[in-house]
Short mmCIF file of C-alpha atoms and ligand atoms in Angstrom, two decimals:
data_model
loop_
_atom_site.label_atom_id
_atom_site.label_comp_id
_atom_site.label_asym_id
_atom_site.label_seq_id
_atom_site.Cartn_x
_atom_site.Cartn_y
_atom_site.Cartn_z
CA MET A 10 -40.45 49.34 12.91
CA GLN A 11 -42.62 46.49 14.40
CA GLN A 12 -40.47 44.55 17.12
CA SER A 13 -43.00 42.35 18.92
CA ALA A 14 -46.60 40.93 18.71
CA PHE A 15 -48.99 38.14 19.12
CA LEU A 16 -49.38 35.49 16.41
CA PRO A 17 -52.14 33.28 16.82
CA HIS A 18 -51.53 29.47 16.05
CA GLN A 19 -53.76 29.48 13.19
CA ALA A 20 -51.59 32.23 11.51
CA LEU A 21 -48.41 30.10 11.35
CA ALA A 22 -49.42 28.74 8.06
CA GLN A 23 -48.95 32.39 6.54
CA LEU A 24 -45.65 32.36 8.02
CA PHE A 25 -44.74 29.15 5.82
CA ASP A 26 -46.38 31.02 2.81
CA VAL A 27 -44.55 34.12 3.32
CA LEU A 28 -41.32 32.23 3.45
CA GLN A 29 -42.21 30.02 0.47
CA ARG A 30 -43.24 32.96 -1.51
CA ASP A 31 -39.80 34.51 -0.95
CA GLY A 32 -38.36 31.25 -2.36
CA TYR A 33 -37.30 30.06 1.11
CA THR A 34 -36.75 26.35 1.44
CA VAL A 35 -38.55 25.86 5.11
CA VAL A 36 -36.45 23.42 7.24
CA GLY A 37 -38.23 22.73 10.84
CA PRO A 38 -38.95 19.94 13.26
CA THR A 39 -41.21 16.90 12.51
CA ALA A 40 -41.65 13.39 14.05
CA GLU A 41 -39.83 10.61 11.97
CA GLN A 42 -38.81 7.17 13.11
CA GLY A 43 -39.59 8.23 16.71
CA ALA A 44 -37.76 11.18 17.05
CA ILE A 45 -38.01 14.82 16.37
CA LEU A 46 -35.68 15.62 13.66
CA TYR A 47 -35.27 18.93 11.36
CA ARG A 48 -36.61 18.04 7.88
CA GLN A 49 -37.45 20.24 4.79
CA LEU A 50 -41.37 20.95 5.36
CA ASP A 51 -43.86 21.89 2.81
CA SER A 52 -46.73 22.82 5.14
CA VAL A 53 -47.25 23.88 8.89
CA ASP A 54 -49.34 20.17 9.15
CA GLN A 55 -45.75 18.53 9.36
CA LEU A 56 -44.80 20.18 12.42
CA PRO A 57 -44.95 17.87 15.81
CA VAL A 58 -47.92 19.12 17.06
CA GLY A 59 -48.85 18.17 20.69
CA LEU A 60 -45.57 16.13 21.06
CA VAL A 61 -43.34 16.02 23.90
CA ASP A 62 -40.17 14.07 24.29
CA HIS A 63 -38.80 12.30 27.18
CA GLN A 64 -35.09 11.90 27.53
CA ALA A 65 -32.61 10.08 29.93
CA PRO A 66 -29.21 8.53 29.51
CA GLY A 67 -29.61 6.19 26.46
CA ARG A 68 -33.09 6.72 26.42
CA TYR A 69 -35.63 8.85 24.15
CA ARG A 70 -39.34 8.55 23.79
CA LEU A 71 -42.08 10.84 22.24
CA GLU A 72 -45.48 11.04 24.20
CA GLN A 73 -48.60 12.36 22.21
CA GLN A 74 -50.45 15.07 24.44
CA ALA A 75 -53.83 16.64 24.15
CA HIS A 76 -52.46 20.09 23.68
CA GLY A 77 -52.01 22.09 20.46
CA ARG A 78 -48.57 23.35 20.83
CA TYR A 79 -46.05 22.92 18.03
CA PHE A 80 -42.87 23.41 20.07
CA ASP A 81 -43.29 21.70 23.44
CA TRP A 82 -40.42 19.04 22.74
CA VAL A 83 -36.92 20.05 23.92
CA GLY A 84 -34.51 18.94 21.38
CA THR A 85 -34.23 17.69 17.97
CA ALA A 86 -32.22 14.35 17.58
CA GLN A 87 -29.61 16.54 15.50
CA GLY A 88 -28.99 20.38 15.65
CA LEU A 89 -28.13 22.80 12.81
CA LYS A 90 -24.89 20.81 12.03
CA PRO A 91 -26.09 18.66 9.26
CA TRP A 92 -27.31 21.45 7.29
CA LEU A 93 -24.05 23.45 7.33
CA PHE A 94 -21.43 21.22 7.69
CA THR A 95 -23.12 18.26 5.88
CA PRO A 96 -21.99 14.76 6.69
CA GLU A 97 -20.76 14.07 3.04
CA GLN A 98 -19.38 16.82 0.86
CA PRO A 99 -17.77 16.60 -2.29
CA LEU A 100 -14.98 18.85 -2.66
CA MET A 101 -12.78 18.53 -5.62
CA VAL A 102 -12.97 16.43 -8.77
CA ALA A 103 -10.00 15.30 -11.09
CA ARG A 104 -10.74 14.40 -14.59
CA GLU A 105 -8.59 12.74 -17.29
CA VAL A 106 -8.53 14.93 -20.14
CA GLU A 107 -6.21 14.71 -23.13
CA GLY A 108 -2.79 15.54 -22.07
CA GLY A 109 -3.19 15.16 -18.39
CA LEU A 110 -5.74 16.09 -15.59
CA ARG A 111 -8.41 18.88 -15.17
CA PHE A 112 -9.10 19.74 -11.36
CA GLU A 113 -12.39 21.49 -10.60
CA SER A 114 -13.57 22.79 -7.43
CA VAL A 115 -17.16 21.50 -6.46
CA HIS A 116 -19.51 24.60 -6.24
CA GLU A 117 -23.26 24.15 -5.06
CA ASN A 118 -26.16 26.57 -5.62
CA VAL A 119 -27.95 26.51 -2.09
CA PRO A 120 -31.30 27.85 -1.93
CA PRO A 121 -32.28 30.26 0.66
CA THR A 122 -33.07 28.31 3.83
CA ALA A 123 -35.49 29.43 6.88
CA VAL A 124 -35.04 27.27 9.79
CA ILE A 125 -37.80 27.31 12.30
CA GLY A 126 -37.62 25.95 15.76
CA VAL A 127 -34.09 26.55 16.69
CA ARG A 128 -33.12 26.43 20.38
CA GLY A 129 -30.68 28.56 22.25
CA CYS A 130 -28.05 25.80 22.81
CA ASP A 131 -28.30 25.33 19.16
CA LEU A 132 -27.48 28.88 18.11
CA ALA A 133 -24.54 28.85 20.72
CA ALA A 134 -23.35 25.68 18.84
CA LEU A 135 -23.82 27.43 15.62
CA ALA A 136 -21.87 30.43 16.60
CA LEU A 137 -19.12 28.01 17.62
CA GLN A 138 -19.18 26.50 14.20
CA ASP A 139 -18.96 29.72 12.58
CA LYS A 140 -15.74 30.16 14.52
CA HIS A 141 -14.20 27.06 13.44
CA PHE A 142 -15.54 27.38 9.63
CA LEU A 143 -15.33 30.79 8.99
CA GLN A 144 -13.15 32.90 11.19
CA GLY A 145 -9.90 30.82 10.90
CA GLU A 146 -7.38 31.43 8.34
CA TYR A 147 -8.79 29.09 5.61
CA PRO A 148 -12.72 29.95 5.65
CA ASP A 149 -14.63 26.91 4.14
CA PRO A 150 -16.46 27.83 1.37
CA HIS A 151 -19.17 24.87 1.38
CA TYR A 152 -20.20 25.97 4.83
CA SER A 153 -19.97 29.45 4.14
CA THR A 154 -22.49 29.29 1.02
CA ARG A 155 -24.91 27.77 3.27
CA ARG A 156 -24.39 29.87 6.24
CA GLU A 157 -25.12 33.14 4.26
CA GLN A 158 -28.37 31.52 3.02
CA LEU A 159 -29.90 31.07 6.67
CA LEU A 160 -32.58 32.75 8.22
CA LEU A 161 -33.26 31.39 11.65
CA ILE A 162 -36.51 31.46 13.48
CA ALA A 163 -35.96 30.49 16.99
CA VAL A 164 -38.13 29.15 19.78
CA ASN A 165 -37.40 29.52 23.52
CA CYS A 166 -37.60 26.40 25.43
CA HIS A 167 -40.64 26.12 27.99
CA ARG A 168 -39.47 23.08 29.10
CA SER A 169 -35.91 21.41 30.23
CA ALA A 170 -35.43 17.38 29.59
CA ALA A 171 -33.65 15.53 32.04
CA THR A 172 -30.46 15.61 30.07
CA CYS A 173 -30.30 19.46 29.54
CA PHE A 174 -27.55 21.37 31.17
CA CYS A 175 -27.39 24.59 29.11
CA VAL A 176 -27.80 26.86 32.24
CA SER A 177 -24.72 25.62 33.59
CA THR A 178 -22.76 26.46 29.93
CA GLY A 179 -24.60 29.92 29.82
CA ASP A 180 -26.17 28.68 26.45
CA GLY A 181 -30.00 28.29 27.23
CA PRO A 182 -32.79 27.91 27.77
CA GLU A 183 -33.68 31.31 26.53
CA VAL A 184 -32.40 32.63 22.96
CA THR A 185 -29.72 35.27 23.66
CA GLY A 186 -28.69 36.24 20.27
CA GLY A 187 -28.02 34.68 16.43
CA ALA A 188 -31.78 34.41 15.41
CA ASP A 189 -34.07 36.66 13.27
CA MET A 190 -36.98 36.31 14.96
CA VAL A 191 -37.74 34.68 18.44
CA LEU A 192 -40.98 32.95 19.28
CA ASP A 193 -42.45 32.10 22.72
CA GLU A 194 -45.19 29.47 22.26
CA LEU A 195 -48.41 30.10 24.43
CA ASP A 196 -51.50 28.09 24.46
CA GLN A 197 -53.35 30.06 21.74
CA GLY A 198 -50.61 31.10 19.86
CA PHE A 199 -46.65 32.67 19.89
CA TRP A 200 -45.33 36.00 21.25
CA VAL A 201 -43.17 36.82 18.29
CA ARG A 202 -40.12 39.22 18.40
CA ALA A 203 -37.95 40.48 15.54
CA THR A 204 -34.09 40.32 16.25
CA SER A 205 -32.84 41.34 13.02
CA PRO A 206 -33.74 43.46 10.05
CA ARG A 207 -35.02 40.74 8.28
CA GLY A 208 -36.91 39.45 11.16
CA SER A 209 -38.78 42.62 11.54
CA ALA A 210 -39.33 42.60 7.78
CA LEU A 211 -41.00 38.98 8.17
CA LEU A 212 -42.92 40.18 10.98
CA ALA A 213 -44.62 43.04 9.46
CA ARG A 214 -46.12 40.93 6.69
CA LEU A 215 -47.90 38.60 9.20
CA PRO A 216 -51.20 38.94 10.76
CA THR A 217 -50.49 39.70 14.22
CA ARG A 218 -52.01 41.74 16.84
CA PRO A 219 -50.87 43.76 19.76
CA LEU A 220 -49.70 41.49 22.96
CA PRO A 221 -51.85 42.10 25.91
CA GLY A 222 -48.97 42.26 29.19
CA TRP A 223 -50.48 39.16 30.56
CA HIS A 224 -49.06 37.21 27.65
CA LYS A 225 -45.71 38.41 28.18
CA ARG A 226 -45.73 37.66 32.08
CA ARG A 227 -46.94 34.40 31.50
CA SER A 228 -44.00 33.70 28.93
CA LYS A 229 -41.47 34.67 31.81
CA THR A 230 -43.10 32.22 34.09
CA LEU A 231 -42.76 29.38 31.61
CA ARG A 232 -39.19 30.42 30.80
CA LYS A 233 -38.35 29.91 34.65
CA ARG A 234 -39.58 26.57 34.75
CA ALA A 235 -37.27 25.53 31.90
CA ARG A 236 -34.36 26.75 34.00
CA VAL A 237 -35.06 24.36 36.58
CA GLN A 238 -32.34 21.54 35.43
CA GLN A 239 -31.15 18.57 36.99
CA ARG A 240 -27.73 18.36 35.56
CA ALA A 241 -24.81 20.86 35.71
CA LEU A 242 -21.40 21.33 35.00
CA PRO A 243 -18.91 21.88 37.84
CA SER A 244 -17.60 24.84 35.79
CA ARG A 245 -17.45 26.67 32.63
CA ASP A 246 -13.83 26.16 32.23
CA LEU A 247 -12.61 22.76 33.13
CA ARG A 248 -9.10 23.09 32.06
CA THR A 249 -7.19 22.57 35.11
CA PRO A 250 -9.20 19.33 36.50
CA LEU A 251 -9.05 17.93 32.85
CA TYR A 252 -5.44 18.62 32.15
CA GLN A 253 -4.47 17.15 35.56
CA ALA A 254 -6.52 14.15 34.59
CA ARG A 255 -4.70 13.76 31.17
CA ASP A 256 -1.71 11.48 32.30
CA ASP A 257 -3.51 9.17 34.50
CA GLU A 258 -5.02 6.73 32.57
CA THR A 259 -6.57 4.78 35.77
CA LEU A 260 -9.04 7.97 35.91
CA TRP A 261 -10.39 6.97 32.53
CA GLN A 262 -10.62 3.57 32.82
CA SER A 263 -14.21 3.23 34.44
CA VAL A 264 -15.71 5.17 31.46
CA ALA A 265 -13.63 3.34 28.89
CA ASP A 266 -14.93 -0.05 29.96
CA ARG A 267 -18.81 1.17 29.11
CA CYS A 268 -17.77 3.14 26.03
CA LEU A 269 -18.27 1.27 22.88
CA THR A 270 -16.12 3.75 20.73
CA CYS A 271 -19.31 3.88 18.45
CA GLY A 272 -18.95 7.78 17.99
CA ASN A 273 -22.75 8.52 18.46
CA CYS A 274 -21.93 11.12 20.92
CA ALA A 275 -19.70 12.97 18.34
CA ALA A 276 -22.07 12.60 15.43
CA VAL A 277 -24.98 14.00 17.58
CA CYS A 278 -22.97 16.78 19.23
CA PRO A 279 -23.70 20.31 17.47
CA THR A 280 -20.46 21.36 17.69
CA CYS A 281 -17.88 18.62 16.96
CA PHE A 282 -16.38 19.27 13.37
CA CYS A 283 -13.95 16.42 12.66
CA SER A 284 -13.73 15.11 9.05
CA ARG A 285 -11.81 13.09 6.72
CA VAL A 286 -11.16 13.14 2.96
CA ASP A 287 -11.89 9.97 0.87
CA GLU A 288 -10.67 9.51 -2.52
CA GLU A 289 -13.50 8.08 -4.78
CA SER A 290 -12.93 6.96 -8.40
CA PRO A 291 -15.33 4.96 -10.71
CA LEU A 292 -13.96 1.36 -12.05
CA ASP A 293 -13.04 3.00 -15.44
CA GLY A 294 -10.80 5.22 -13.61
CA GLY A 295 -11.57 8.35 -15.72
CA GLN A 296 -12.06 10.66 -12.73
CA SER A 297 -11.69 10.77 -9.09
CA THR A 298 -13.76 12.80 -6.44
CA GLN A 299 -12.58 13.95 -3.01
CA VAL A 300 -15.36 13.99 -0.54
CA ARG A 301 -15.17 15.05 2.92
CA ARG A 302 -17.11 12.99 5.42
CA TRP A 303 -17.86 13.29 9.16
CA ASP A 304 -15.01 11.57 11.14
CA THR A 305 -14.73 11.04 15.26
CA CYS A 306 -11.94 10.82 17.46
CA PHE A 307 -13.51 7.34 18.34
CA ASN A 308 -12.41 5.93 14.72
CA ASP A 309 -8.98 4.39 14.68
CA GLU A 310 -8.18 5.82 11.47
CA HIS A 311 -8.69 9.12 12.91
CA SER A 312 -5.31 9.10 14.71
CA TYR A 313 -3.44 7.22 12.01
CA LEU A 314 -0.06 8.50 11.71
CA VAL A 315 2.80 7.23 9.59
CA GLY A 316 2.01 3.91 9.62
CA HIS A 317 0.68 4.05 13.59
CA VAL A 318 -2.73 4.47 15.16
CA VAL A 319 -2.03 7.11 17.98
CA ARG A 320 -5.14 6.54 19.68
CA LYS A 321 -6.25 2.59 19.84
CA SER A 322 -7.87 2.45 23.02
CA ALA A 323 -11.26 3.64 24.45
CA VAL A 324 -9.45 5.15 27.37
CA HIS A 325 -7.39 7.29 24.67
CA LYS A 326 -10.44 7.77 22.44
CA TYR A 327 -12.71 9.17 25.25
CA ARG A 328 -10.00 11.18 27.01
CA GLN A 329 -9.30 12.84 23.37
CA TRP A 330 -12.92 13.64 23.03
CA LEU A 331 -13.60 14.84 26.50
CA THR A 332 -10.55 16.78 27.22
CA HIS A 333 -11.01 18.38 23.62
CA LYS A 334 -14.49 19.30 24.02
CA LEU A 335 -14.29 21.02 27.65
CA ALA A 336 -10.69 22.14 27.86
CA ILE A 337 -8.55 22.45 24.76
CA TRP A 338 -11.70 24.29 23.27
CA HIS A 339 -10.72 27.50 25.51
CA ASP A 340 -7.32 27.51 24.08
CA GLN A 341 -8.54 27.27 20.69
CA TYR A 342 -11.90 29.10 20.52
CA ASP A 343 -12.24 31.05 23.97
CA ARG A 344 -14.83 28.89 25.38
CA SER A 345 -15.97 25.33 26.03
CA GLY A 346 -17.10 23.28 23.18
CA CYS A 347 -20.01 22.20 24.83
CA THR A 348 -23.34 24.09 24.96
CA GLY A 349 -25.38 21.73 27.36
CA CYS A 350 -27.86 20.17 24.77
CA GLY A 351 -27.40 16.83 26.18
CA ARG A 352 -27.69 14.96 23.02
CA CYS A 353 -24.43 12.91 23.74
CA ILE A 354 -26.25 11.63 27.03
CA THR A 355 -29.38 10.71 25.22
CA TRP A 356 -27.95 8.91 22.25
CA CYS A 357 -25.15 7.00 23.88
CA PRO A 358 -26.52 3.59 23.51
CA VAL A 359 -25.00 2.76 26.92
CA GLY A 360 -26.03 6.09 28.56
CA ILE A 361 -22.73 7.43 29.33
CA ASP A 362 -23.34 10.91 31.06
CA ILE A 363 -20.65 13.67 30.20
CA VAL A 364 -21.59 15.52 33.33
CA GLU A 365 -21.60 12.47 35.62
CA GLU A 366 -18.07 11.75 34.17
CA VAL A 367 -16.82 15.21 34.55
CA GLN A 368 -18.04 15.51 38.01
CA ARG A 369 -16.31 11.95 38.90
CA LEU A 370 -12.89 13.21 37.21
CA CYS A 371 -13.18 16.32 39.08
CA THR A 372 -13.89 14.61 42.38
CA GLU A 373 -10.97 12.09 41.49
CA VAL A 374 -8.54 14.70 40.72
CA LYS A 375 -9.23 16.80 43.96
CA ALA A 376 -8.72 13.62 45.87
CA GLN A 377 -5.14 13.11 44.41
CA GLU A 378 -4.03 16.60 45.38
CA PRO A 379 -1.62 17.00 48.47
CA HIS A 380 -3.25 17.76 51.56
CA GLU A 381 -1.54 20.91 53.07
S1 SF4 B 401 -21.08 17.71 24.22
FE1 SF4 B 401 -22.86 16.91 24.53
S2 SF4 B 401 -23.94 18.19 25.85
FE2 SF4 B 401 -22.21 19.22 25.05
S3 SF4 B 401 -22.83 20.27 22.96
FE3 SF4 B 401 -21.99 18.15 22.40
S4 SF4 B 401 -23.67 16.86 22.70
FE4 SF4 B 401 -24.59 18.58 23.73
S1 SF4 B 402 -19.51 7.72 24.93
FE1 SF4 B 402 -21.39 6.38 24.19
S2 SF4 B 402 -22.06 7.46 22.28
FE2 SF4 B 402 -19.66 8.04 22.66
S3 SF4 B 402 -18.43 6.85 21.79
FE3 SF4 B 402 -18.96 5.86 23.86
S4 SF4 B 402 -20.43 4.41 23.59
FE4 SF4 B 402 -20.47 5.76 21.55
#
């Protein structure tokens, strides 16, 4: 069984051909509206060749460079979440029939989908969403249908954005599991490794050649470069300081003064999974559809309980988001809900930085502790 080889850039189109001949819908990165997004792709020409991204708090810019690499950008604006936990999901239709109502669950036909370009932090986020949607008491059939159809071709990051901190969460920059195939991009092509039986079968059909040792050494050097990150969470388990900070609202005021409660951070976060269910009826009232939609702890309605909005202020909303993500997840899912992708920092319209906020809270909580 072939496990690793060199695939020249010119042969990437053949990877697309093989996948499409096998009936896969190919999803991959492409530049759209000034950002790199995962979209359904027809050909390799739609990949963002030569583009690099520059990210900072509240800032994202693409720059065209002269090189011919396809995956030199760091992160897509959203991860895999919208492809599995879709922003809008019809769940059930109730129809008026003679003598009463008929209830029908919505079942979809989802084609096999191959996603190319997935990063380590996004695979870690996928594993977390799997825990939530598949491994609980009530597995989600819609997520499960999409998940079963997924083939994942990952790419190791050879750069880090200024917003990345996946080294401190243990989720990157290298892919450590969860993919079928992993690519390291070099100037002339890819070092390709099969990491599952499906990946091996795919690799065997590609026009690869053996990899001379220097390619491997060079890709290690490149990955070392991506490990140099400017941001880091103080610890992987932040339960102690965050539970201590929970009851002191003054500690949350400085971030609440800036937070617009827009919910962008939760929308781009690859692990956030909150939703609501809306009931939709056409004017003739003949049927009604239940639709699940993404929701966030920043919406008033999300904490509406028996005529009362429990979390109304920005202090309460931001505190809920951060404490759930970095502390309560440990109790629910045995690890933090953050994979260090940095999207919430980049796409926050006022540039609120989760790492800075955690560092500040930890310092202030420590300062309040009684001295011996
Ligand atoms: S909390 Fe922010 S950095 Fe962490 S996974 Fe979510 S979007 Fe990425
Ligand atoms: S932290 Fe930023 S992105 Fe999140 S709700 Fe507040 S303003 Fe919006």
